[in-house]
mmCIF file of C-alpha atoms and ligand atoms in Angstrom:
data_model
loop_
_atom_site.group_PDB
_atom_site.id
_atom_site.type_symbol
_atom_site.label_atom_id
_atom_site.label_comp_id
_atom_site.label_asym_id
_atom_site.label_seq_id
_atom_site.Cartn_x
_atom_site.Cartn_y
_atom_site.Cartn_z
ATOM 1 C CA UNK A 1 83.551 69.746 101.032
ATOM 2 C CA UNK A 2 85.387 69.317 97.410
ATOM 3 C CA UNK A 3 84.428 72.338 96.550
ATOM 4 C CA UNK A 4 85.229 74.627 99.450
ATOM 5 C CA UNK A 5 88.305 72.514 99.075
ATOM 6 C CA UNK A 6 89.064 73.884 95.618
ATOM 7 C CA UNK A 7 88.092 76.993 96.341
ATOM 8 C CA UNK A 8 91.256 77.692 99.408
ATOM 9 C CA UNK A 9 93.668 76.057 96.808
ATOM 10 C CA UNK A 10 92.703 78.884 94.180
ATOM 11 C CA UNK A 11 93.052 81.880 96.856
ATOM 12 C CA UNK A 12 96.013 79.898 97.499
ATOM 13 C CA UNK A 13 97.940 80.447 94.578
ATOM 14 C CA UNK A 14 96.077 84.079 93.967
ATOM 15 C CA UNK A 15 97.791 84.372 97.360
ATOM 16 C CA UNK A 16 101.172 83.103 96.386
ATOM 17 C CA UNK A 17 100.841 84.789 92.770
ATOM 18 C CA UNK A 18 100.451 88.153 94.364
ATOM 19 C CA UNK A 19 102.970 87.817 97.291
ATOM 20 C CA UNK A 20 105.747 86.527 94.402
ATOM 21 C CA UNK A 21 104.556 89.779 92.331
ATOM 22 C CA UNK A 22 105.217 91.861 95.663
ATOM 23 C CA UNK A 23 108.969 89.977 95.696
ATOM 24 C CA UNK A 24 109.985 90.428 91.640
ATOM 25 C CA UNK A 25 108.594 93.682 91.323
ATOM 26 C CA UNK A 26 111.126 95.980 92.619
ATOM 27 C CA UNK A 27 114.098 94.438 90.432
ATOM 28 C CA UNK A 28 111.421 95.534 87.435
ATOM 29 C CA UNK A 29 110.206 98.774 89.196
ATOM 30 C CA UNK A 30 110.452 101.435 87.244
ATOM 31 C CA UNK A 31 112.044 104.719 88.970
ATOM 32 C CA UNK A 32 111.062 106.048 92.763
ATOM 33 C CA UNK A 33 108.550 109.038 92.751
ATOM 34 C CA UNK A 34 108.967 112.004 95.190
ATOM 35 C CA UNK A 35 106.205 114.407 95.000
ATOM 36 C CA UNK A 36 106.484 118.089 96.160
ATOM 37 C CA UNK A 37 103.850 120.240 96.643
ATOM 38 C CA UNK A 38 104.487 124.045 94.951
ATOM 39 C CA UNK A 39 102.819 126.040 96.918
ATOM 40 C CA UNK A 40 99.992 127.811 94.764
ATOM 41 C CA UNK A 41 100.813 131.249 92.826
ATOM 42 C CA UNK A 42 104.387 131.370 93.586
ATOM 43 C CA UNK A 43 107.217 130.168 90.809
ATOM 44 C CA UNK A 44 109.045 127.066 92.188
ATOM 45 C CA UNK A 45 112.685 127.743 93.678
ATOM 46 C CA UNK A 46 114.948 126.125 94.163
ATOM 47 C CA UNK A 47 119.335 126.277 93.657
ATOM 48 C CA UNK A 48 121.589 123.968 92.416
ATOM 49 C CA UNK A 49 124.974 123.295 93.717
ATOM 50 C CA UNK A 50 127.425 120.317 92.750
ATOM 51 C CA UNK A 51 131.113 119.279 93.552
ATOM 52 C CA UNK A 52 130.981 120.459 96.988
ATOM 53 C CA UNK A 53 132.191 117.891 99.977
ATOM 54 C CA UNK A 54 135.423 119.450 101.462
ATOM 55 C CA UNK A 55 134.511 120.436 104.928
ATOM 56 C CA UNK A 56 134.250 123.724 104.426
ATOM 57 C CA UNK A 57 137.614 124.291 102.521
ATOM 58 C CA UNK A 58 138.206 125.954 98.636
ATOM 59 C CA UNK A 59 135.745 128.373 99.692
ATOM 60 C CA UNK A 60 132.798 125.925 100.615
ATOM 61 C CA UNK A 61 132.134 127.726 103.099
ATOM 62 C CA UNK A 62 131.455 130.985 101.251
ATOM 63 C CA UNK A 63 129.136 129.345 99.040
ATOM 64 C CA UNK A 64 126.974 127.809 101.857
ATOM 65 C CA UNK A 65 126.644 131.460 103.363
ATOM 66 C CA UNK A 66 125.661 132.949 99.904
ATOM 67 C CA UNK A 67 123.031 130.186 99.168
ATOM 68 C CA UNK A 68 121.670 130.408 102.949
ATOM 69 C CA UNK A 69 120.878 134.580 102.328
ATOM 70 C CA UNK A 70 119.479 133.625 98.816
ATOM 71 C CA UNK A 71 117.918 131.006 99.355
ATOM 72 C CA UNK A 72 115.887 132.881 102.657
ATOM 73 C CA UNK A 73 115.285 136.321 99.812
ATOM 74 C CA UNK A 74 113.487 133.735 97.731
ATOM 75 C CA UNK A 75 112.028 130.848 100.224
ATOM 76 C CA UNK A 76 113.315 128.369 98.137
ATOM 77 C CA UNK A 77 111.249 125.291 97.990
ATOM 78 C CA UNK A 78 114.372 122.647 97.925
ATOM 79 C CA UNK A 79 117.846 122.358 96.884
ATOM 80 C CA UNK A 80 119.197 120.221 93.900
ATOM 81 C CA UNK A 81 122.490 118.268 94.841
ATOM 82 C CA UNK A 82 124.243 117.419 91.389
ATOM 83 C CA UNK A 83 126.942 115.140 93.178
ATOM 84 C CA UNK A 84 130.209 114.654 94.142
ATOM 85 C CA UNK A 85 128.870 115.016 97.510
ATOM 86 C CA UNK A 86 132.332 113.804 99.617
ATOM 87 C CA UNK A 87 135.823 114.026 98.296
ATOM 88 C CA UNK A 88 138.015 112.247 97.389
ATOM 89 C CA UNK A 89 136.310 109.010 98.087
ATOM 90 C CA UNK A 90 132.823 109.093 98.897
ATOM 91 C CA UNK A 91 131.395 108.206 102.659
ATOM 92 C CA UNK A 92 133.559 105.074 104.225
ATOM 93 C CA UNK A 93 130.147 104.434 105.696
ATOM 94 C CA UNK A 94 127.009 105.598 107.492
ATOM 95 C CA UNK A 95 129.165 106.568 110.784
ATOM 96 C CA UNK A 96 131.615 108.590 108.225
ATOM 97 C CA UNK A 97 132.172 112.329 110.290
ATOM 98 C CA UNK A 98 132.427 113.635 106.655
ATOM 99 C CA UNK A 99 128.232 113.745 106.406
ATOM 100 C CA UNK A 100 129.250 116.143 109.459
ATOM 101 C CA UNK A 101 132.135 117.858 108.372
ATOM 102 C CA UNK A 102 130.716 118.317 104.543
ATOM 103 C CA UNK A 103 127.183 118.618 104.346
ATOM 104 C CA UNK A 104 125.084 119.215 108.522
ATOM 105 C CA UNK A 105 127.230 121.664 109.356
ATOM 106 C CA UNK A 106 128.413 123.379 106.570
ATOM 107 C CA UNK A 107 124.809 124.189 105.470
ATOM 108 C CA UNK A 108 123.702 125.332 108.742
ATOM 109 C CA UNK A 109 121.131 128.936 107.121
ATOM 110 C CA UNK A 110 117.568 128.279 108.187
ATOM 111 C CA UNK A 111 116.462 128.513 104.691
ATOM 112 C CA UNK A 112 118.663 125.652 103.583
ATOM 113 C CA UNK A 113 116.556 123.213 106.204
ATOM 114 C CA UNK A 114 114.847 121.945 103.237
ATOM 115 C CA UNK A 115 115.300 119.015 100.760
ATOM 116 C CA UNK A 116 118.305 118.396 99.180
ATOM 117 C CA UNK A 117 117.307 116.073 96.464
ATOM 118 C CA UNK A 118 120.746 114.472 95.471
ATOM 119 C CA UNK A 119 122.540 112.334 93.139
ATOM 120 C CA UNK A 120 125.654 110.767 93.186
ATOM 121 C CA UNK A 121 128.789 111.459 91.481
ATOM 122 C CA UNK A 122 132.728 109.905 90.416
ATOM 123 C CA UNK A 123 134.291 110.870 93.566
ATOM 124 C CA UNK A 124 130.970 109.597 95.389
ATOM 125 C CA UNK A 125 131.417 106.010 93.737
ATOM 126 C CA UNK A 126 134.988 105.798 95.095
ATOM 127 C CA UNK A 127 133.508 104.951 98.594
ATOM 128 C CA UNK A 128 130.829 103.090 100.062
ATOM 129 C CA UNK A 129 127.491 103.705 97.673
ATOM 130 C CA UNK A 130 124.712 102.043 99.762
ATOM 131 C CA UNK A 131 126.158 104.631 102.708
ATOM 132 C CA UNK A 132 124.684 107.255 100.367
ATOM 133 C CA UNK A 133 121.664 106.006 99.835
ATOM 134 C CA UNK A 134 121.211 104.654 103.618
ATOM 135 C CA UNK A 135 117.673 105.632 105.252
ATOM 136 C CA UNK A 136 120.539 106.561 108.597
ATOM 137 C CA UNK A 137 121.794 109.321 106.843
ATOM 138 C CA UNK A 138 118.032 110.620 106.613
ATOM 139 C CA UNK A 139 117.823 109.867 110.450
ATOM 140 C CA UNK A 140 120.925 112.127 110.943
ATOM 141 C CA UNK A 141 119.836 114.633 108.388
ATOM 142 C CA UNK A 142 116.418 114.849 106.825
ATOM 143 C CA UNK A 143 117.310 116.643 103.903
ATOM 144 C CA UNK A 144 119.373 114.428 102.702
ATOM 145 C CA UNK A 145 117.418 112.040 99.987
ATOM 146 C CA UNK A 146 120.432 110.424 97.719
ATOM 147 C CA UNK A 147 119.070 108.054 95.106
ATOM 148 C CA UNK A 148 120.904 106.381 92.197
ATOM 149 C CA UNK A 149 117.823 107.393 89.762
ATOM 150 C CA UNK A 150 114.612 109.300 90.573
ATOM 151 C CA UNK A 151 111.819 111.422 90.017
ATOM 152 C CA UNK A 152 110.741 114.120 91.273
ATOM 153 C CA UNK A 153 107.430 116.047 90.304
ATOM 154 C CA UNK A 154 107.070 119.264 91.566
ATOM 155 C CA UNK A 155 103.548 120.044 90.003
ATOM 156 C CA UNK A 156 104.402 122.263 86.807
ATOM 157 C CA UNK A 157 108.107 120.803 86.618
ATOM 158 C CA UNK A 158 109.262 117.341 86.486
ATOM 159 C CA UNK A 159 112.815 116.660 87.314
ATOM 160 C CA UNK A 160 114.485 113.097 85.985
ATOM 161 C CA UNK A 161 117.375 112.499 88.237
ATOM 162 C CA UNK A 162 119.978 109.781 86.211
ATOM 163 C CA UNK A 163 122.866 108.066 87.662
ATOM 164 C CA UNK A 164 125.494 109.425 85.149
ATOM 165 C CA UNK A 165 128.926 107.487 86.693
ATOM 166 C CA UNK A 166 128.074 103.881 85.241
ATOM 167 C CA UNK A 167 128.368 105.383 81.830
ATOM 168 C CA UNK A 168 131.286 106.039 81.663
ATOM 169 C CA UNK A 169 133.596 103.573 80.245
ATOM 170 C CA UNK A 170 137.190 105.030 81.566
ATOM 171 C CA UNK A 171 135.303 104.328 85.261
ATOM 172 C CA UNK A 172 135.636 99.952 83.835
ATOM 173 C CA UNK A 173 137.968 100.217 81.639
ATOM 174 C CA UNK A 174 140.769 101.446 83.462
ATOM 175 C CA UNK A 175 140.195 101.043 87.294
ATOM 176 C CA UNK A 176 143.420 101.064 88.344
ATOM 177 C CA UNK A 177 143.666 104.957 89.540
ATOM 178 C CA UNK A 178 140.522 104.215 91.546
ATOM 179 C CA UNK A 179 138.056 101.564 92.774
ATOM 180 C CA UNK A 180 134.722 101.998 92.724
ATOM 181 C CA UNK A 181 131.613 100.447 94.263
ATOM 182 C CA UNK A 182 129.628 98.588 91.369
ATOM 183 C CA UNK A 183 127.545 97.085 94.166
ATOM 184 C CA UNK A 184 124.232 97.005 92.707
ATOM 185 C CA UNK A 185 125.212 98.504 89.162
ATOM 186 C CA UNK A 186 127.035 95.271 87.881
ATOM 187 C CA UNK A 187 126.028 93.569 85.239
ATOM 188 C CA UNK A 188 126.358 97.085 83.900
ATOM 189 C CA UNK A 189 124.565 96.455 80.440
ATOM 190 C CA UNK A 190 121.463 95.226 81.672
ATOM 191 C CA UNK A 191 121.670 98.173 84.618
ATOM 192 C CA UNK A 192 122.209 101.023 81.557
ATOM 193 C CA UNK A 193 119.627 99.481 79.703
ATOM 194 C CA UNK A 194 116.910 99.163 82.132
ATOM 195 C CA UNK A 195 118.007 102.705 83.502
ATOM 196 C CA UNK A 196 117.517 104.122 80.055
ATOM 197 C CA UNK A 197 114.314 102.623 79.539
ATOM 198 C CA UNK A 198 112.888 103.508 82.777
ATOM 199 C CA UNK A 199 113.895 107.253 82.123
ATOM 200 C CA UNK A 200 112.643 107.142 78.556
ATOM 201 C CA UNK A 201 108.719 106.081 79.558
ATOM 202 C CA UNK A 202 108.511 108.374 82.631
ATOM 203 C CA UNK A 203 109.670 111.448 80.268
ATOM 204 C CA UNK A 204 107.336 110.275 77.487
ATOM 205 C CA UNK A 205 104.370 109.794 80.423
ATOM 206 C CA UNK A 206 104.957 113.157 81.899
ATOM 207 C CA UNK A 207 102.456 115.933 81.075
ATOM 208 C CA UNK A 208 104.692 118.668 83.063
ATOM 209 C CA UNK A 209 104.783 121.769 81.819
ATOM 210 C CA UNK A 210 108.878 121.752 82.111
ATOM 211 C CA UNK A 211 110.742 118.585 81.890
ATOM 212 C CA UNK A 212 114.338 118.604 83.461
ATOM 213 C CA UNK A 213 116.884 115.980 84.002
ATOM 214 C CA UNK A 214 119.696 116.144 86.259
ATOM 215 C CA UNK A 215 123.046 113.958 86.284
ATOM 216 C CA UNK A 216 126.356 114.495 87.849
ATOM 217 C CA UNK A 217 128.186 114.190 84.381
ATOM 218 C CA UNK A 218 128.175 116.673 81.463
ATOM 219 C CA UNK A 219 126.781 116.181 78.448
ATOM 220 C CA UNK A 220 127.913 119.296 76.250
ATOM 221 C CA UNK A 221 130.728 121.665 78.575
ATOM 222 C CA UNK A 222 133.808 123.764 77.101
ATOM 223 C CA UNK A 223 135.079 122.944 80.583
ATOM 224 C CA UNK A 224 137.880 120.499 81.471
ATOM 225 C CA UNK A 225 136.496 117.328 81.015
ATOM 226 C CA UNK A 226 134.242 117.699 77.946
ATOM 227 C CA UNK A 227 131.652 116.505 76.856
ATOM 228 C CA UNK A 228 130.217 112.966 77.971
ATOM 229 C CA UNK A 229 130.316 111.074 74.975
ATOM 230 C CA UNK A 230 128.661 107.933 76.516
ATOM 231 C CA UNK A 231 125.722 110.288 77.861
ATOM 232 C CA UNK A 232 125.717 112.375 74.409
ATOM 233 C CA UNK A 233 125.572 109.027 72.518
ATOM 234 C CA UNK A 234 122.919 107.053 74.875
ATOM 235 C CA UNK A 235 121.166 109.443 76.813
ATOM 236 C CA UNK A 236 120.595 112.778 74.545
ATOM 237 C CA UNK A 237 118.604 110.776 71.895
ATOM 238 C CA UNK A 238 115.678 109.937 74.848
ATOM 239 C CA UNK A 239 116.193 114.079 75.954
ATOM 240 C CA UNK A 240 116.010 115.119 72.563
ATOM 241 C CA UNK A 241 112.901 112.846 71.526
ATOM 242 C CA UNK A 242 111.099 114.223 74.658
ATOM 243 C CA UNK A 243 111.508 117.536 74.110
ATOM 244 C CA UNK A 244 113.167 118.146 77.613
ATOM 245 C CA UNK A 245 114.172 121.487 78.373
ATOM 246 C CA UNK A 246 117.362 121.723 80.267
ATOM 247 C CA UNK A 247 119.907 119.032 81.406
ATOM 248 C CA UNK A 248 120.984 120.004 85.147
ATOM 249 C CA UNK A 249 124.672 118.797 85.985
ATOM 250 C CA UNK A 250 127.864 118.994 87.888
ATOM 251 C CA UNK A 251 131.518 117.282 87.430
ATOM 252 C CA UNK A 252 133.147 120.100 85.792
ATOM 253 C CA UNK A 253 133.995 122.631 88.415
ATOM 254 C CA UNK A 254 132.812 125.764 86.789
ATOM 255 C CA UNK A 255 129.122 127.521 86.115
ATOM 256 C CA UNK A 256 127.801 127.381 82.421
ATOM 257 C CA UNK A 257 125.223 127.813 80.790
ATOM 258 C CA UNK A 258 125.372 126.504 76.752
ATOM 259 C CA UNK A 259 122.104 126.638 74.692
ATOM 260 C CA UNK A 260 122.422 123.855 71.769
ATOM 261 C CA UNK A 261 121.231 125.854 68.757
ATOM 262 C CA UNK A 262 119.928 123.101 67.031
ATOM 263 C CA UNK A 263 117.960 121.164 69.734
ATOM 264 C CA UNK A 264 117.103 124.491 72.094
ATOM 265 C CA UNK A 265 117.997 122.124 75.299
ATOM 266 C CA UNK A 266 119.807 124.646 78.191
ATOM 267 C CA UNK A 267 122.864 122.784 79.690
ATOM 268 C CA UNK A 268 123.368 124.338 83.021
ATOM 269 C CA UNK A 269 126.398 123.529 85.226
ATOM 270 C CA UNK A 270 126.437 124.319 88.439
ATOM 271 C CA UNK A 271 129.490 122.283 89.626
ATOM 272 C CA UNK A 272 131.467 125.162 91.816
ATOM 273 C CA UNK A 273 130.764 123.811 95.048
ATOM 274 C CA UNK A 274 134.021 123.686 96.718
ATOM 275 C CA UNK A 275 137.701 123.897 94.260
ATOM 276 C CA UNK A 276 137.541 125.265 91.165
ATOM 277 C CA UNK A 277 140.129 127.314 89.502
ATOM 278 C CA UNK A 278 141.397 125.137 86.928
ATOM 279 C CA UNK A 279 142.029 127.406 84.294
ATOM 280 C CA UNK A 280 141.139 125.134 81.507
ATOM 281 C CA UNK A 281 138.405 126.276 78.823
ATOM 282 C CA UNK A 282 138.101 125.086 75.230
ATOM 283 C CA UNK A 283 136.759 126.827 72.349
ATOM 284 C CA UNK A 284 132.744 126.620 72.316
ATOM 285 C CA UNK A 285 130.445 128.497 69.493
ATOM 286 C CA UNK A 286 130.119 131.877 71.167
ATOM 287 C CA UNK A 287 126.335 132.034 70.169
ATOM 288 C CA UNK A 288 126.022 128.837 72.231
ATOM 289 C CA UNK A 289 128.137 129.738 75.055
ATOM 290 C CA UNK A 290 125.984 132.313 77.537
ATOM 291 C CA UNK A 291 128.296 131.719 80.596
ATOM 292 C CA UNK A 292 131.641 130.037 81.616
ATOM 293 C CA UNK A 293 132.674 130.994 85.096
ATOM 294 C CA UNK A 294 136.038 128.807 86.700
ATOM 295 C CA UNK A 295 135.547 129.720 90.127
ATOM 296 C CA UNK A 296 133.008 129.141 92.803
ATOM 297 C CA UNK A 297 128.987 129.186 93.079
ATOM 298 C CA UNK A 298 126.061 128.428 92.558
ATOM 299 C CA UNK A 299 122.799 128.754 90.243
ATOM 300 C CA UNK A 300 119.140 129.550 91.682
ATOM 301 C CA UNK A 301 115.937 128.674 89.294
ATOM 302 C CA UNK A 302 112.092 129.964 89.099
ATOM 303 C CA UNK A 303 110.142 128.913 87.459
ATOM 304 C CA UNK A 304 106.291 129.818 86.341
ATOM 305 C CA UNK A 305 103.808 127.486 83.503
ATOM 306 C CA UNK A 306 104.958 130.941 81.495
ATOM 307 C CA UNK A 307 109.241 130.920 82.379
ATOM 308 C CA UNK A 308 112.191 129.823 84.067
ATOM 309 C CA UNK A 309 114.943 132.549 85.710
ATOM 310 C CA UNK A 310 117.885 131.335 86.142
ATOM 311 C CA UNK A 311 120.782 132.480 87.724
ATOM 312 C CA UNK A 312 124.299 132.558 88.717
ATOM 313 C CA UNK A 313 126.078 133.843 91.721
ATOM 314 C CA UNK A 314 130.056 133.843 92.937
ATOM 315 C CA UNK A 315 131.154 133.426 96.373
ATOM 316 C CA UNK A 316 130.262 136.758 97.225
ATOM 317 C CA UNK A 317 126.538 136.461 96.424
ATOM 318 C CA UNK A 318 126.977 138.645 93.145
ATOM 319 C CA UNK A 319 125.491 137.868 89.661
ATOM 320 C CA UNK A 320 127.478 136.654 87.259
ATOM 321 C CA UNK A 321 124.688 135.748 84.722
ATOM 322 C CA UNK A 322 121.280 135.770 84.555
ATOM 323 C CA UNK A 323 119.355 133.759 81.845
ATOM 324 C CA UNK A 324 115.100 134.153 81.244
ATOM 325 C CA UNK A 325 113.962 130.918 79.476
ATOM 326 C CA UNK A 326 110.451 131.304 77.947
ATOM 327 C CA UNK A 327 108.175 128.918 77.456
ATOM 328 C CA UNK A 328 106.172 128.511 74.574
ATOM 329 C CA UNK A 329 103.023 127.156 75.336
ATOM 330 C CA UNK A 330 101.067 126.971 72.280
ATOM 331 C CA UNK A 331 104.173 125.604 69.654
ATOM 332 C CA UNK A 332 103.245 126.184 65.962
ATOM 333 C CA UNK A 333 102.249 123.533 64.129
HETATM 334 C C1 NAG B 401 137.888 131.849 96.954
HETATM 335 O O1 NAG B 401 137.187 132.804 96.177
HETATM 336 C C2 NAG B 401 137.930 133.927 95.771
HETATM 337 C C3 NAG B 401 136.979 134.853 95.032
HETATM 338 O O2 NAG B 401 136.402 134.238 93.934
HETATM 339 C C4 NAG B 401 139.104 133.505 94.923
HETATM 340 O O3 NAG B 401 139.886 134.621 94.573
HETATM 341 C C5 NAG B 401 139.953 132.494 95.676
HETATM 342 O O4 NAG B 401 140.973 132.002 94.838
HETATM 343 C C6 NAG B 401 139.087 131.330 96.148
HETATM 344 N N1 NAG B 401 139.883 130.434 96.961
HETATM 345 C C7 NAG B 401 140.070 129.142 96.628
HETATM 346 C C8 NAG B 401 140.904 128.350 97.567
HETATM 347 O O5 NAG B 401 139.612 128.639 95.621
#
């Protein structure tokens, strides 16, 4: 009797122990995993479009159409969303007509019925975040999936997505242009710092072939904002020290493509969504510099275990750079 009393307090507490694991563990968690499944002998595809949400105006439209007739020529497996999703201020809320007016039916093309893996950006901050991220918008639209910070594997490539807004110290600093939804970021140290950590182990964990992270935010850009500083001085060290190949990104409203001599990362900018146009370049090493287009587009990527194609289009589907990354897969010692 004792004993078989003993015995149902100890699966109690295993009991309790594991249920109050179950509660704790997602505020330690490290990042959500998405897994797609490449399809075998085929390159991955996929484009990449940023700074977009303006139902359908500053030639939105034009760029939807393009990406729908590429993206059917190469049956893209998904679509990378760099952010800035809905200007000026983000989604008021889940019942907001601008996931409507910007995104369902703007990006009608068949072969754009696929994932849109997303991030968020500034403009996206300056309305209601958790509307974003809601599971209803996913009810509305499947292909929307908008997390803060994610992973994707995609078999050969793993993509890093990183919340790139709380970075930025102008954002706290001076809030008075704007407000923005810290829901769930503040306090903002220990958010950066577990964000950075969590990123950090999963690229040192993967064995992908290609390793790519995406943020809203540059990190190196002769466009009009410049670089991040706050990203180049807390978040290149961790790219750098796991050897990632390219850092995906929107926020300035232009294509690029800049390879950093010294570390070999790509930075690719695919950030002409919607308005562009702003005229504003500054000098960049011309060896580094492979593209800077100020108008409209997007980028489409392949990639292969043996090389990624990447490239660049204008409103009117044409190429405006094309870009063959190789990888080595036997480095010298
Ligand atoms: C739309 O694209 C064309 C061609 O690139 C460009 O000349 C025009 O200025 C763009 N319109 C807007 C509103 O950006």
């Amino acid at each position: 009797m004792t004993s078989c009393l003993k015995e149902s307090m100890v699966f109690r507490v295993i009991f309790i122990t594991f249920f109050f694991c179950l509660l704790v563990a997602p505020s330690i968690a490290e990042l959500q995993r998405f897994k797609h499944n490449q399809k075998a002998n085929r390159p991955l595809n996929f484009l990449v479009i940023g700074d977009w949400g303006r139902k359908g105006t500053y030639n939105q439209t034009l760029v939807a159409k393009q990406m729908g007739i590429l993206g059917e020529k190469q049956d893209i497996d998904f679509v990378i969303n760099v952010g800035d999703n809905f200007y000026e201020d983000g989604l008021t809320g889940v019942d907001d007509p601008a996931f409507y007016e910007s995104f369902v039916n703007i990006y009608t093309a068949p072969s754009l019925q696929k994932t849109w893996y997303s991030v968020l950006g500034n403009h996206d901050y300056r309305g209601v975040v958790e509307a974003q991220l809601s599971p209803i918008l996913r009810e509305k639209d499947s292909r929307w999936v908008c997390l803060r910070s994610f992973i994707l594997n995609a078999g050969i490539v793993e993509f890093f997505f990183v919340d790139t807004t709380p970075f930025k110290d102008d954002y706290f600093d001076d809030p008075e242009d704007h407000t923005y939804d810290w829901n769930g970021v503040i306090p903002r140290e220990a958010y950066l710092s577990n964000l950075l950590k969590d990123v950090d182990s999963a690229l040192a964990q993967s064995d992908a072939t290609w390793k790519i992270v995406v943020g809203h935010h540059t990190i190196k850009t002769a466009g009009h904002h410049g670089n991040t500083v706050e990203l180049e001085e807390q978040l290149l060290p961790i790219l750098k020290a796991n050897n990632v190949d390219a850092y995906i990104n929107g926020h300035d409203h232009c294509l690029e493509h800049i390879v950093d001599s010294e570390s070999g990362i790509h930075y690719l900018t695919s950030g002409g969504g919607s308005k562009a146009w702003r005229g504003d370049i500054k000098p960049w090493k011309p060896e580094e510099l492979k593209l800077y287009y100020d108008g409209q587009g997007f980028m489409s990527v392949q990639i292969t275990k043996n090389k990624a194609d990447i490239v660049f289009y204008d409103v009117f589907g044409k190429v405006l750079h094309t870009s063959s990354i190789p990888k080595d897969l036997n480095p010298a010692a």
